[in-house]
Short mmCIF file of C-alpha atoms in Angstrom, two decimals:
data_model
loop_
_atom_site.label_atom_id
_atom_site.label_comp_id
_atom_site.label_asym_id
_atom_site.label_seq_id
_atom_site.Cartn_x
_atom_site.Cartn_y
_atom_site.Cartn_z
CA MET A 17 -19.18 26.37 -15.53
CA GLU A 18 -18.61 24.49 -12.25
CA PRO A 19 -15.98 21.76 -12.21
CA LYS A 20 -17.46 18.26 -12.91
CA GLN A 21 -17.80 15.82 -10.10
CA ILE A 22 -15.55 12.80 -10.78
CA ARG A 23 -16.04 10.64 -7.63
CA LYS A 24 -17.68 11.08 -4.26
CA GLY A 25 -18.17 9.08 -1.14
CA TYR A 26 -17.15 8.70 2.53
CA LEU A 27 -13.45 8.54 3.48
CA VAL A 28 -11.76 8.87 6.83
CA LYS A 29 -9.64 12.05 6.95
CA ARG A 30 -6.84 12.94 9.43
CA GLY A 31 -7.27 16.36 10.95
CA SER A 32 -4.60 18.98 10.29
CA ILE A 33 -4.70 20.45 13.80
CA PHE A 34 -5.63 17.76 16.34
CA ASN A 35 -4.52 14.84 14.16
CA THR A 36 -7.67 12.95 14.86
CA TRP A 37 -9.39 10.66 12.24
CA LYS A 38 -12.94 11.42 11.20
CA PRO A 39 -15.24 10.23 8.42
CA MET A 40 -15.96 12.93 5.83
CA TRP A 41 -17.97 13.15 2.72
CA VAL A 42 -15.39 13.64 -0.02
CA VAL A 43 -15.99 14.97 -3.51
CA LEU A 44 -13.25 14.81 -6.25
CA LEU A 45 -13.69 17.53 -8.82
CA GLU A 46 -11.66 18.18 -11.98
CA ASP A 47 -9.48 20.80 -10.18
CA GLY A 48 -9.60 19.87 -6.51
CA ILE A 49 -11.05 17.86 -3.65
CA GLU A 50 -13.78 19.15 -1.39
CA PHE A 51 -14.62 17.46 1.93
CA TYR A 52 -17.76 17.88 4.07
CA LYS A 53 -18.80 16.89 7.60
CA TRP A 54 -22.03 15.65 6.15
CA LYS A 55 -23.18 14.84 2.64
CA HIS A 56 -25.77 17.57 2.31
CA GLU A 57 -23.85 20.47 3.74
CA ALA A 58 -23.94 23.56 1.63
CA MET A 59 -20.37 24.66 2.23
CA PRO A 60 -17.33 22.30 2.42
CA SER A 61 -15.20 22.15 5.49
CA GLY A 62 -12.12 22.37 3.31
CA MET A 63 -10.74 22.14 -0.22
CA ILE A 64 -7.50 20.60 -1.62
CA PRO A 65 -6.30 22.08 -5.01
CA LEU A 66 -4.85 19.53 -7.28
CA GLN A 67 -2.63 21.82 -9.31
CA GLY A 68 0.91 20.88 -8.62
CA SER A 69 -0.22 18.11 -6.18
CA HIS A 70 0.96 14.55 -6.11
CA VAL A 71 -0.36 11.29 -4.52
CA THR A 72 1.48 8.72 -2.41
CA SER A 73 -0.19 5.29 -2.32
CA PRO A 74 0.10 3.08 -0.29
CA CYS A 75 1.17 5.42 2.59
CA HIS A 76 2.95 3.73 5.40
CA ASP A 77 3.18 6.78 7.67
CA PHE A 78 0.65 5.18 10.07
CA GLY A 79 1.65 1.53 10.67
CA LYS A 80 -1.62 0.20 12.08
CA ARG A 81 -3.86 1.97 9.56
CA MET A 82 -4.54 0.13 6.23
CA PHE A 83 -5.61 1.63 2.97
CA VAL A 84 -4.26 5.10 3.66
CA PHE A 85 -3.14 7.42 0.83
CA ARG A 86 -1.50 10.83 1.02
CA ILE A 87 -2.02 13.97 -1.04
CA THR A 88 0.95 16.38 -1.02
CA THR A 89 -0.16 19.86 -2.28
CA SER A 90 2.07 22.39 -4.23
CA LYS A 91 2.86 24.13 -0.92
CA ASN A 92 4.10 20.82 0.60
CA HIS A 93 1.07 20.33 2.75
CA HIS A 94 0.20 16.69 3.57
CA VAL A 95 -3.37 15.52 3.62
CA TYR A 96 -4.21 11.96 4.62
CA PHE A 97 -7.29 9.93 3.72
CA GLN A 98 -8.17 6.21 4.57
CA ALA A 99 -10.48 4.13 2.47
CA ALA A 100 -12.68 1.31 3.89
CA PHE A 101 -11.03 -1.43 1.67
CA LEU A 102 -8.28 -1.89 -0.85
CA GLU A 103 -10.23 -1.58 -4.09
CA GLU A 104 -11.84 1.63 -2.86
CA ARG A 105 -8.45 3.24 -2.07
CA ASP A 106 -7.12 2.25 -5.49
CA ALA A 107 -10.08 3.68 -7.26
CA TRP A 108 -9.72 7.01 -5.54
CA VAL A 109 -5.97 7.23 -6.13
CA ARG A 110 -6.42 6.19 -9.80
CA ASP A 111 -8.97 9.05 -10.42
CA ILE A 112 -6.95 11.59 -8.45
CA LYS A 113 -3.78 10.90 -10.35
CA LYS A 114 -5.70 11.08 -13.68
CA ALA A 115 -7.25 14.41 -12.66
CA ILE A 116 -3.83 15.75 -11.78
CA LYS A 117 -2.44 14.61 -15.09
CA CYS A 118 -5.37 16.26 -16.95
CA ILE A 119 -4.63 19.53 -15.29
CA GLU A 120 -1.04 19.39 -16.22
CA GLY A 121 -1.75 18.59 -19.82
CA GLY A 122 -4.66 21.15 -20.13
CA GLN A 123 -7.14 18.28 -20.91
CA LYS A 124 -10.62 17.43 -19.72
CA PHE A 125 -11.19 14.40 -17.46
CA ALA A 126 -12.89 11.64 -19.41
CA ARG A 127 -13.40 7.99 -18.50
CA LYS A 128 -12.72 5.24 -21.04
CA SER A 129 -14.78 2.14 -21.15
CA THR A 130 -12.14 -0.50 -20.84
CA ARG A 131 -12.25 -4.15 -19.68
CA ARG A 132 -9.64 -5.50 -17.39
CA SER A 133 -7.64 -8.28 -18.93
CA ILE A 134 -6.57 -11.23 -16.92
CA ARG A 135 -3.43 -11.52 -18.96
CA LEU A 136 -0.69 -9.46 -17.26
CA PRO A 137 1.07 -6.85 -19.39
CA GLU A 138 4.77 -6.68 -19.83
CA THR A 139 5.09 -4.39 -16.89
CA ILE A 140 3.48 -6.16 -13.97
CA ASP A 141 0.11 -4.66 -12.91
CA LEU A 142 -0.03 -5.47 -9.23
CA GLY A 143 -3.80 -4.54 -8.99
CA ALA A 144 -4.68 -7.00 -11.78
CA LEU A 145 -2.38 -9.63 -10.31
CA TYR A 146 -4.07 -9.21 -6.89
CA LEU A 147 -7.54 -9.79 -8.43
CA SER A 148 -6.29 -12.89 -10.19
CA MET A 149 -4.86 -14.21 -7.00
CA LYS A 150 -8.23 -13.76 -5.26
CA ASP A 151 -10.14 -15.68 -7.91
CA VAL A 152 -12.13 -18.30 -6.06
CA GLU A 153 -11.58 -21.09 -8.76
CA LYS A 154 -8.05 -20.31 -10.02
CA GLY A 155 -6.43 -18.10 -7.33
CA VAL A 156 -4.45 -18.74 -4.23
CA LYS A 157 -6.41 -21.10 -1.86
CA GLU A 158 -7.24 -19.70 1.50
CA LEU A 159 -6.70 -22.29 4.28
CA ASN A 160 -6.88 -22.80 8.06
CA LEU A 161 -3.33 -23.34 9.17
CA GLU A 162 -2.02 -24.32 12.52
CA LYS A 163 1.22 -23.24 14.17
CA ASP A 164 2.47 -22.84 17.82
CA LYS A 165 -0.98 -23.96 19.10
CA LYS A 166 -2.68 -21.18 17.10
CA ILE A 167 -5.00 -21.64 14.15
CA PHE A 168 -4.78 -18.99 11.33
CA ASN A 169 -7.96 -18.84 9.39
CA HIS A 170 -8.39 -17.78 5.80
CA CYS A 171 -4.60 -17.53 5.08
CA PHE A 172 -1.85 -19.21 2.95
CA THR A 173 1.89 -19.82 3.12
CA GLY A 174 4.63 -17.81 1.44
CA SER A 175 5.61 -20.85 -0.57
CA CYS A 176 2.08 -21.23 -1.90
CA VAL A 177 2.22 -17.68 -3.15
CA ILE A 178 5.42 -18.27 -5.09
CA ASP A 179 4.16 -21.64 -6.39
CA TRP A 180 1.06 -19.96 -7.77
CA LEU A 181 3.00 -17.08 -9.42
CA VAL A 182 5.29 -19.62 -11.16
CA SER A 183 2.57 -22.03 -12.11
CA ASN A 184 0.42 -19.28 -13.69
CA GLN A 185 3.50 -18.06 -15.57
CA SER A 186 3.26 -14.67 -13.96
CA VAL A 187 7.01 -14.86 -13.26
CA ARG A 188 9.86 -16.85 -14.78
CA ASN A 189 11.38 -18.25 -11.61
CA ARG A 190 11.10 -18.26 -7.80
CA GLN A 191 13.54 -15.42 -7.43
CA GLU A 192 11.51 -13.19 -9.61
CA GLY A 193 8.38 -14.42 -7.83
CA LEU A 194 9.94 -13.32 -4.49
CA MET A 195 10.46 -9.85 -5.88
CA ILE A 196 6.82 -9.51 -7.08
CA ALA A 197 5.53 -10.97 -3.82
CA SER A 198 7.53 -8.37 -1.83
CA SER A 199 6.05 -5.67 -4.02
CA LEU A 200 2.49 -6.97 -3.21
CA LEU A 201 3.30 -7.03 0.39
CA SER A 202 4.66 -3.49 0.44
CA GLU A 203 1.71 -2.18 -1.54
CA GLY A 204 -0.76 -3.72 0.91
CA TYR A 205 -2.14 -6.35 -1.33
CA LEU A 206 -0.82 -9.09 1.01
CA GLN A 207 -0.55 -8.86 4.85
CA PRO A 208 1.66 -10.91 7.18
CA ALA A 209 0.21 -13.30 9.71
CA GLY A 210 2.30 -14.72 12.54
CA ASP A 211 5.58 -13.77 13.97
CA LEU A 212 7.84 -15.13 11.30
CA SER A 213 6.24 -13.26 8.37
CA LYS A 214 5.67 -10.12 10.49
CA ASN A 215 9.34 -9.89 11.54
CA ALA A 216 10.44 -10.28 7.99
CA ALA A 217 8.03 -7.50 6.85
CA ASP A 218 9.44 -5.31 9.56
CA GLY A 219 12.83 -5.56 8.22
CA THR A 220 14.46 -8.28 10.35
CA ALA A 221 15.06 -10.63 7.37
CA GLU A 222 16.96 -10.09 4.11
CA ASN A 223 13.69 -10.12 2.12
CA PRO A 224 10.42 -8.66 3.36
CA PHE A 225 8.47 -11.64 1.94
CA LEU A 226 9.46 -15.15 2.82
CA ASP A 227 9.33 -18.15 0.34
CA ASN A 228 8.72 -20.37 3.33
CA PRO A 229 5.96 -22.98 4.27
CA ASP A 230 5.97 -21.66 7.84
CA ALA A 231 5.50 -18.05 6.82
CA PHE A 232 1.77 -17.16 6.75
CA TYR A 233 -0.05 -14.34 4.82
CA TYR A 234 -3.51 -13.26 4.00
CA PHE A 235 -5.57 -11.00 1.78
CA PRO A 236 -6.37 -7.68 3.59
CA ASP A 237 -10.18 -7.99 2.94
CA SER A 238 -10.48 -11.58 3.66
CA GLY A 239 -12.13 -13.20 6.72
CA PHE A 240 -8.72 -13.65 8.42
CA PHE A 241 -8.44 -14.09 12.13
CA CYS A 242 -6.22 -16.02 14.52
CA GLU A 243 -7.43 -18.08 17.39
CA GLU A 244 -5.71 -19.94 20.22
CA ASN A 245 -6.99 -22.67 22.47
CA SER A 246 -10.08 -20.95 23.81
CA SER A 247 -13.44 -21.49 25.64
CA ASP A 248 -16.66 -22.55 23.98
CA ASP A 249 -17.91 -18.90 24.24
CA ASP A 250 -14.88 -17.66 22.32
CA VAL A 251 -15.49 -20.22 19.63
CA ILE A 252 -19.09 -19.15 19.24
CA LEU A 253 -18.09 -15.45 19.05
CA LYS A 254 -15.37 -16.08 16.43
CA GLU A 255 -17.87 -18.18 14.37
CA GLU A 256 -19.30 -14.88 13.27
CA PHE A 257 -16.06 -13.97 11.48
CA ARG A 258 -15.59 -17.23 9.61
CA GLY A 259 -17.67 -16.03 6.71
CA VAL A 260 -16.06 -14.79 3.47
CA ILE A 261 -16.40 -11.06 2.96
CA ILE A 262 -18.70 -10.45 0.05
CA LYS A 263 -19.21 -6.53 0.41
CA GLN A 264 -17.93 -3.76 2.52
CA GLY A 265 -18.12 0.11 2.60
CA CYS A 266 -19.33 3.08 4.59
CA LEU A 267 -23.03 3.79 5.26
CA LEU A 268 -24.89 5.99 7.67
CA LYS A 269 -26.53 4.18 10.55
CA GLN A 270 -29.27 5.39 12.89
CA GLY A 271 -28.65 4.83 16.58
CA HIS A 272 -31.28 2.84 18.61
CA ARG A 273 -31.31 5.24 21.57
CA ARG A 274 -30.59 8.76 20.51
CA LYS A 275 -31.74 8.13 16.85
CA ASN A 276 -28.79 10.15 15.65
CA TRP A 277 -26.92 9.23 12.48
CA LYS A 278 -23.23 8.20 12.26
CA VAL A 279 -20.92 6.97 9.58
CA ARG A 280 -19.99 3.42 10.07
CA LYS A 281 -17.88 0.98 8.05
CA PHE A 282 -19.93 -2.21 7.37
CA VAL A 283 -18.50 -5.57 6.45
CA LEU A 284 -20.94 -8.18 5.04
CA ARG A 285 -20.04 -11.92 5.47
CA GLU A 286 -21.75 -15.01 4.31
CA ASP A 287 -21.91 -18.44 5.73
CA PRO A 288 -22.44 -17.57 8.45
CA ALA A 289 -24.30 -14.44 7.42
CA TYR A 290 -23.31 -11.45 9.51
CA LEU A 291 -23.14 -7.70 8.95
CA HIS A 292 -20.55 -6.13 11.27
CA TYR A 293 -20.19 -2.41 11.70
CA TYR A 294 -17.12 -0.59 12.89
CA ASP A 295 -15.87 2.93 13.68
CA PRO A 296 -14.32 3.93 10.34
CA ALA A 297 -11.82 6.16 12.12
CA GLY A 298 -10.05 3.14 13.78
CA GLY A 299 -10.52 0.06 15.93
CA GLU A 300 -10.25 -3.61 14.83
CA ASP A 301 -13.22 -4.77 16.95
CA PRO A 302 -16.72 -4.24 15.61
CA LEU A 303 -19.14 -1.92 17.41
CA GLY A 304 -22.00 -4.40 16.74
CA ALA A 305 -23.05 -7.27 14.59
CA ILE A 306 -26.36 -7.99 12.81
CA HIS A 307 -27.16 -11.75 12.30
CA LEU A 308 -28.85 -11.84 8.92
CA ARG A 309 -30.17 -15.38 8.85
CA GLY A 310 -33.98 -15.12 8.34
CA CYS A 311 -33.84 -11.24 8.18
CA VAL A 312 -36.02 -9.07 5.98
CA VAL A 313 -34.36 -6.02 4.09
CA THR A 314 -36.37 -3.45 2.20
CA SER A 315 -35.93 0.17 0.94
CA VAL A 316 -37.89 2.79 2.82
CA GLU A 317 -38.90 6.33 1.87
CA SER A 318 -38.34 8.01 5.21
CA SER A 319 -37.13 7.23 8.75
CA PRO A 320 -39.84 7.03 11.43
CA HIS A 321 -37.60 8.67 14.03
CA GLY A 322 -35.06 10.62 12.16
CA LYS A 323 -34.98 14.49 12.22
CA LYS A 324 -32.61 14.88 9.27
CA SER A 325 -33.87 16.28 6.08
CA ASP A 326 -31.70 14.06 3.83
CA THR A 327 -33.60 10.81 4.23
CA GLU A 328 -33.26 9.49 0.73
CA ASN A 329 -31.62 6.19 -0.14
CA LEU A 330 -32.80 4.60 3.24
CA PHE A 331 -33.17 0.91 3.76
CA GLU A 332 -34.27 -1.25 6.73
CA ILE A 333 -33.10 -4.45 8.02
CA ILE A 334 -35.47 -6.43 10.35
CA THR A 335 -33.78 -9.38 12.00
CA ALA A 336 -35.40 -12.74 12.91
CA ASP A 337 -35.46 -11.30 16.47
CA GLU A 338 -37.45 -8.30 15.24
CA VAL A 339 -34.80 -5.80 15.76
CA HIS A 340 -34.93 -2.92 13.30
CA TYR A 341 -31.87 -1.25 11.72
CA PHE A 342 -32.09 1.95 9.57
CA LEU A 343 -29.24 2.48 7.19
CA GLN A 344 -28.53 5.18 4.50
CA ALA A 345 -26.56 4.73 1.29
CA ALA A 346 -24.91 7.56 -0.55
CA ALA A 347 -26.77 6.89 -3.90
CA PRO A 348 -29.78 4.83 -5.15
CA GLU A 349 -27.43 2.42 -6.98
CA GLU A 350 -25.46 1.81 -3.79
CA ARG A 351 -28.67 1.13 -1.77
CA THR A 352 -29.82 -1.38 -4.36
CA GLU A 353 -26.45 -3.21 -4.21
CA TRP A 354 -26.46 -3.48 -0.52
CA ILE A 355 -30.10 -4.80 -0.45
CA LYS A 356 -29.44 -7.44 -3.06
CA ALA A 357 -26.16 -8.56 -1.28
CA ILE A 358 -27.84 -8.73 2.09
CA GLN A 359 -30.79 -10.66 0.73
CA ALA A 360 -28.52 -13.18 -0.93
CA ALA A 361 -26.46 -13.62 2.30
CA SER A 362 -29.60 -14.03 4.44
CA ARG A 363 -30.83 -16.89 2.21
CA THR A 364 -27.57 -18.81 1.96
CA GLY A 365 -25.81 -18.10 5.28
CA LYS A 366 -26.39 -20.00 8.38
#
């Protein structure tokens, strides 16, 4: 019997020879990880055995790359993957660790249907705590804060984080809160914004996290951006990024000129409603933006221009300016989720 597929999807992988980062179709099996240049390739480009391997997450070997995790094989070979967002990285790491544990114990990989509790266990679960902090109603409030003639959008102060931890009885006192907040920072659940918090995180302060009203932080998948005194054109451009991120992930996008397909990281924001797409291998600036207000999005059976054979799970976005975008999801469920999210944003976003 062939090994069961546990998880699959696009991740960005660091090359072992040229050290370049490229998106790959990755499949987690019970005994190893296969990676392909394209989803429908017959033979994988490589395979990572899980026997004797261990996972490091978060991985800070590459300072400017977020959501990276490292797999170290039994032969001490390092393989690096980068996810599109925090929850995706944690899901991959969780399943890989469980698969390794099952191999070591001679067990079969099996998922349990469990519901996440909002009450923290005796040993702090940073992932669950992070989700509680992001809760729209009861979590840490994201604000627009000003300092040194700069406006920091969608962020909060270090003091607000500690206040929230204490008031929610997640910690017993501010000193314990400082320790937990530092762990959230080191694990990538919080990011520093501004020179004060960045310098502390880089090790110039006694504690990497600051319980300080002048130290700013933000959630890694929020709509955070910093703006200075700028022209009206800059303000209009940055207006695109004010919306809260409601969905993100990797999809295939068809080019407008060559009609070729490339993996792109998509970030969906609402109010204003924009779908930005990025090079998943790196770069903070988007390659393009789709204004969704008044758009039409539908599933399609085949691309009118594509020459690829794997044309399932396609959907099309037609903007109010009648520009057509063809995108391809990895699975029917994923296509449905993207269509519903884009339709909702197009109705409510300005």
